[in-house]
DNA sequence: ATCCGGATCGCCT
DNA sequence: GGCGATCCGGATG
């Protein structure tokens, strides 16, 4: 009568392998869609936090007017122009960090912005870092919020996503009919390009403006 | 539920 | 000098 686990929950706690650079060295739209379900992990002296990626946006490079790559190679964008599979963390609105994974070959200037994660590990730490979050979903349902909750900061930019402090691991894949595609949030240029990907009905996805065009992903 | 303004600052024009 | 790949709190329907 030992209290062995009654439910098959072991599967849930097994960690996937970090995604290889070859995963990222593909068309950015595809990487953005396939990053749904992968696990973002951040390790700091305070502890480890993890979350399943449920919302992403593709930024295509210097031909995409909403992408930071249009500014060219500057101090701010140097990591964006780095090799596939590294982080690009940038500072925005004088207050917040946003996390991207760099895609395509070095020098392309394309990346995937992670806009929301569904927390799986380190929830007490996330709550401590986000005292303003009233509801559970407010912890990580936005690009700035998830960086606050997970402790992602600018010093973590430009580094491989296969080793700490920032990693992305393989996770449970998301079926095609669960993926919704809409325009990107909060931009003024190329505002109608359908490059935002989200998991249908996940409570941690950020709000979609009512007037946005919305369709299901088709491969 | 949706809209609006304020906070705050590095970066490019 | 002005503008963001944002968040939050308060006002309004």
Coordinates of C-alpha atoms (C1' of nucleotides) in Angstrom, one line a residue:
Chain A
X1 CA 0.0 0.0 0.0
X2 CA 2.7 2.4 -0.8
X3 CA 1.4 5.5 -2.4
X4 CA 2.9 4.8 -5.9
X5 CA 1.6 7.1 -8.6
X6 CA -1.9 6.0 -9.6
X7 CA -2.0 8.0 -12.8
X8 CA 0.3 7.8 -15.8
X9 CA 1.8 11.2 -15.1
X10 CA 5.4 10.1 -15.6
X11 CA 5.2 11.0 -19.2
X12 CA 4.3 14.6 -18.4
X13 CA 7.4 15.2 -16.4
X14 CA 9.9 13.7 -18.9
X15 CA 11.9 16.5 -20.5
X16 CA 12.4 16.5 -24.3
X17 CA 15.8 17.1 -25.9
X18 CA 16.8 20.6 -26.8
X19 CA 15.9 21.5 -30.4
X20 CA 18.9 21.5 -32.8
X21 CA 20.0 24.4 -34.9
X22 CA 18.7 22.5 -38.0
X23 CA 15.2 22.9 -36.6
X24 CA 15.5 26.7 -36.7
X25 CA 17.3 26.8 -40.1
X26 CA 14.0 26.6 -42.1
X27 CA 11.3 29.0 -43.3
X28 CA 10.4 31.2 -40.3
X29 CA 6.6 30.6 -40.7
X30 CA 7.2 26.9 -40.4
X31 CA 9.4 27.3 -37.3
X32 CA 6.8 29.5 -35.7
X33 CA 4.1 27.0 -36.3
X34 CA 6.2 24.0 -35.1
X35 CA 7.4 25.8 -32.0
X36 CA 3.8 25.5 -30.7
X37 CA 3.9 22.8 -28.1
X38 CA 7.7 23.0 -27.5
X39 CA 8.9 23.8 -24.0
X40 CA 10.7 27.1 -23.1
X41 CA 13.0 26.7 -20.1
X42 CA 14.8 29.4 -18.1
X43 CA 17.3 28.7 -15.4
X44 CA 18.4 31.5 -13.0
X45 CA 19.9 31.4 -9.5
X46 CA 16.3 31.6 -8.1
X47 CA 15.3 28.4 -9.9
X48 CA 13.9 26.9 -13.1
X49 CA 10.7 27.8 -14.9
X50 CA 9.2 26.0 -17.8
X51 CA 6.2 26.6 -20.1
X52 CA 4.7 25.1 -23.2
X53 CA 4.7 27.5 -26.1
X54 CA 1.2 28.4 -27.1
X55 CA 1.5 31.6 -29.2
X56 CA 4.2 32.7 -31.6
X57 CA 4.8 35.3 -34.4
X58 CA 7.1 35.0 -37.4
X59 CA 9.3 38.0 -38.4
X60 CA 10.7 37.3 -41.8
X61 CA 13.8 39.6 -42.3
X62 CA 14.6 42.9 -44.0
X63 CA 11.8 42.5 -46.5
X64 CA 9.3 42.4 -43.6
X65 CA 8.7 46.0 -42.6
X66 CA 7.5 45.0 -39.1
X67 CA 10.8 43.1 -38.4
X68 CA 13.7 44.8 -36.6
X69 CA 15.9 43.6 -39.4
X70 CA 14.7 46.6 -41.5
X71 CA 17.0 48.7 -39.3
X72 CA 20.0 46.8 -40.6
X73 CA 22.8 45.4 -38.5
X74 CA 23.0 47.6 -35.5
X75 CA 24.0 47.1 -31.8
X76 CA 20.4 46.3 -31.0
X77 CA 19.9 43.9 -33.9
X78 CA 23.2 42.1 -34.0
X79 CA 21.8 38.9 -32.3
X80 CA 18.9 38.9 -34.8
X81 CA 21.4 38.5 -37.6
X82 CA 23.2 35.7 -35.8
X83 CA 23.1 31.9 -36.5
X84 CA 19.8 29.9 -36.3
X85 CA 19.0 28.5 -32.8
X86 CA 20.2 31.4 -30.7
X87 CA 18.2 33.9 -28.6
X88 CA 17.3 37.4 -29.6
X89 CA 16.1 39.3 -26.5
X90 CA 15.3 43.0 -27.0
X91 CA 14.1 45.8 -24.8
X92 CA 10.8 47.6 -25.7
X93 CA 8.8 50.5 -24.5
X94 CA 11.5 51.4 -22.0
X95 CA 10.4 48.7 -19.6
X96 CA 10.0 45.2 -21.0
X97 CA 11.9 42.4 -22.6
X98 CA 10.7 40.2 -25.5
X99 CA 12.1 36.8 -26.4
X100 CA 12.8 35.5 -29.9
X101 CA 14.4 32.4 -31.4
X102 CA 16.6 33.2 -34.5
X103 CA 15.7 31.3 -37.6
X104 CA 17.2 30.7 -41.1
X105 CA 20.9 30.9 -41.9
X106 CA 23.2 33.5 -40.2
X107 CA 22.6 37.0 -41.5
X108 CA 19.0 36.6 -42.6
X109 CA 17.6 38.7 -39.7
X110 CA 14.5 36.5 -39.2
X111 CA 13.2 35.2 -35.9
X112 CA 10.1 33.9 -34.0
X113 CA 8.7 36.0 -31.2
X114 CA 7.3 33.9 -28.4
X115 CA 4.1 35.7 -27.3
X116 CA 2.7 33.3 -24.7
X117 CA 3.5 30.1 -22.7
X118 CA 1.4 27.7 -20.6
X119 CA 3.4 27.3 -17.4
X120 CA 4.3 23.8 -16.4
X121 CA 7.2 24.2 -13.8
X122 CA 8.2 26.8 -11.3
X123 CA 4.8 28.4 -10.8
X124 CA 5.5 29.7 -7.3
X125 CA 8.5 31.5 -8.7
X126 CA 6.5 32.9 -11.5
X127 CA 3.9 34.2 -9.1
X128 CA 6.6 35.8 -7.0
X129 CA 7.9 37.6 -10.0
X130 CA 4.5 38.7 -11.2
X131 CA 2.6 39.9 -8.1
X132 CA 0.3 41.9 -10.3
X133 CA -1.1 38.8 -12.0
X134 CA -4.6 38.4 -10.6
X135 CA -5.6 35.4 -12.6
X136 CA -3.4 32.4 -13.4
X137 CA -3.4 33.2 -17.1
X138 CA -2.1 36.7 -16.6
X139 CA 1.2 35.2 -15.5
X140 CA 2.4 34.5 -19.1
X141 CA -0.2 35.6 -21.7
X142 CA 1.9 38.2 -23.4
X143 CA 5.6 38.5 -24.6
X144 CA 6.6 41.0 -21.9
X145 CA 4.7 39.1 -19.2
X146 CA 6.3 35.7 -19.9
X147 CA 9.8 37.3 -19.8
X148 CA 9.0 38.8 -16.4
X149 CA 7.5 35.5 -15.0
X150 CA 10.5 33.4 -16.3
X151 CA 13.2 35.9 -15.5
X152 CA 14.3 36.4 -19.2
X153 CA 16.5 39.5 -19.5
X154 CA 18.8 41.1 -22.1
X155 CA 22.0 39.4 -20.9
X156 CA 20.5 36.2 -22.1
X157 CA 20.5 37.4 -25.7
X158 CA 22.7 36.0 -28.4
X159 CA 23.2 32.6 -26.8
X160 CA 22.5 29.0 -27.9
X161 CA 19.1 27.7 -27.0
X162 CA 20.6 24.3 -26.4
X163 CA 22.2 25.2 -23.1
X164 CA 21.2 27.3 -20.0
X165 CA 20.1 29.8 -19.1
X166 CA 17.6 29.6 -22.0
X167 CA 16.5 26.4 -23.7
X168 CA 13.8 25.2 -26.0
X169 CA 13.0 21.5 -25.7
X170 CA 10.9 19.2 -27.8
X171 CA 7.3 18.9 -26.5
X172 CA 4.0 17.4 -27.3
X173 CA 3.2 18.4 -30.9
X174 CA 0.0 20.4 -31.6
X175 CA -2.3 19.0 -34.3
X176 CA -2.9 21.1 -37.4
X177 CA -6.6 21.6 -36.6
X178 CA -5.7 23.1 -33.2
X179 CA -3.6 25.8 -34.8
X180 CA -5.1 29.3 -35.5
X181 CA -3.4 31.8 -37.8
X182 CA -4.1 35.6 -37.5
X183 CA -2.2 38.9 -38.2
X184 CA 0.5 39.9 -35.8
X185 CA -0.3 42.0 -32.7
X186 CA 0.8 45.6 -31.9
X187 CA 2.5 46.5 -35.2
X188 CA 1.7 49.2 -37.8
X189 CA 3.6 48.0 -40.9
X190 CA 2.7 44.8 -42.7
X191 CA -0.2 44.7 -40.2
X192 CA -2.3 42.3 -42.3
X193 CA 0.3 39.6 -42.9
X194 CA -1.0 36.3 -41.3
X195 CA 2.0 35.4 -39.3
X196 CA 0.7 34.9 -35.7
X197 CA 0.2 31.3 -34.6
X198 CA -1.7 30.1 -31.6
X199 CA -3.1 27.0 -29.9
X200 CA -7.0 27.0 -30.1
X201 CA -8.7 27.4 -26.7
X202 CA -5.5 27.5 -24.6
X203 CA -6.3 29.9 -21.7
X204 CA -2.8 31.4 -21.8
X205 CA -3.0 32.8 -25.3
X206 CA -3.2 36.6 -25.5
X207 CA -6.3 38.3 -26.7
X208 CA -7.1 38.5 -30.4
X209 CA -8.7 41.8 -31.6
X210 CA -12.3 41.2 -32.6
X211 CA -11.9 42.5 -36.2
X212 CA -8.9 40.2 -36.9
X213 CA -9.1 37.8 -39.8
X214 CA -8.7 34.3 -38.3
X215 CA -8.3 30.9 -39.9
X216 CA -7.1 27.3 -39.1
X217 CA -3.6 26.3 -40.1
X218 CA -3.3 24.2 -43.3
X219 CA 0.2 22.8 -43.9
Chain B
dA1 C1' -15.5 43.0 -22.8
dT2 C1' -13.3 47.0 -25.1
dC3 C1' -11.0 51.4 -25.3
dC4 C1' -7.7 54.8 -23.7
dG5 C1' -3.7 57.1 -21.6
dG6 C1' 0.5 57.0 -18.9
dA7 C1' 4.8 54.9 -17.7
dT8 C1' 9.7 54.8 -19.4
dC9 C1' 14.1 54.7 -22.3
dG10 C1' 17.3 52.9 -25.9
dC11 C1' 17.7 53.4 -30.6
dC12 C1' 17.5 55.4 -35.1
dT13 C1' 16.3 59.6 -38.1
Chain C
dG1 C1' 13.0 64.4 -31.2
dG2 C1' 9.9 60.7 -31.7
dC3 C1' 8.7 56.1 -31.8
dG4 C1' 8.0 51.3 -30.5
dA5 C1' 6.9 43.2 -31.7
dT6 C1' 3.9 46.2 -24.0
dC7 C1' 1.5 46.3 -19.7
dC8 C1' -1.7 48.1 -16.4
dG9 C1' -5.3 50.6 -14.3
dG10 C1' -9.4 53.2 -14.9
dA11 C1' -13.5 54.6 -17.5
dT12 C1' -17.2 53.3 -20.3
dG13 C1' -21.0 50.3 -22.6

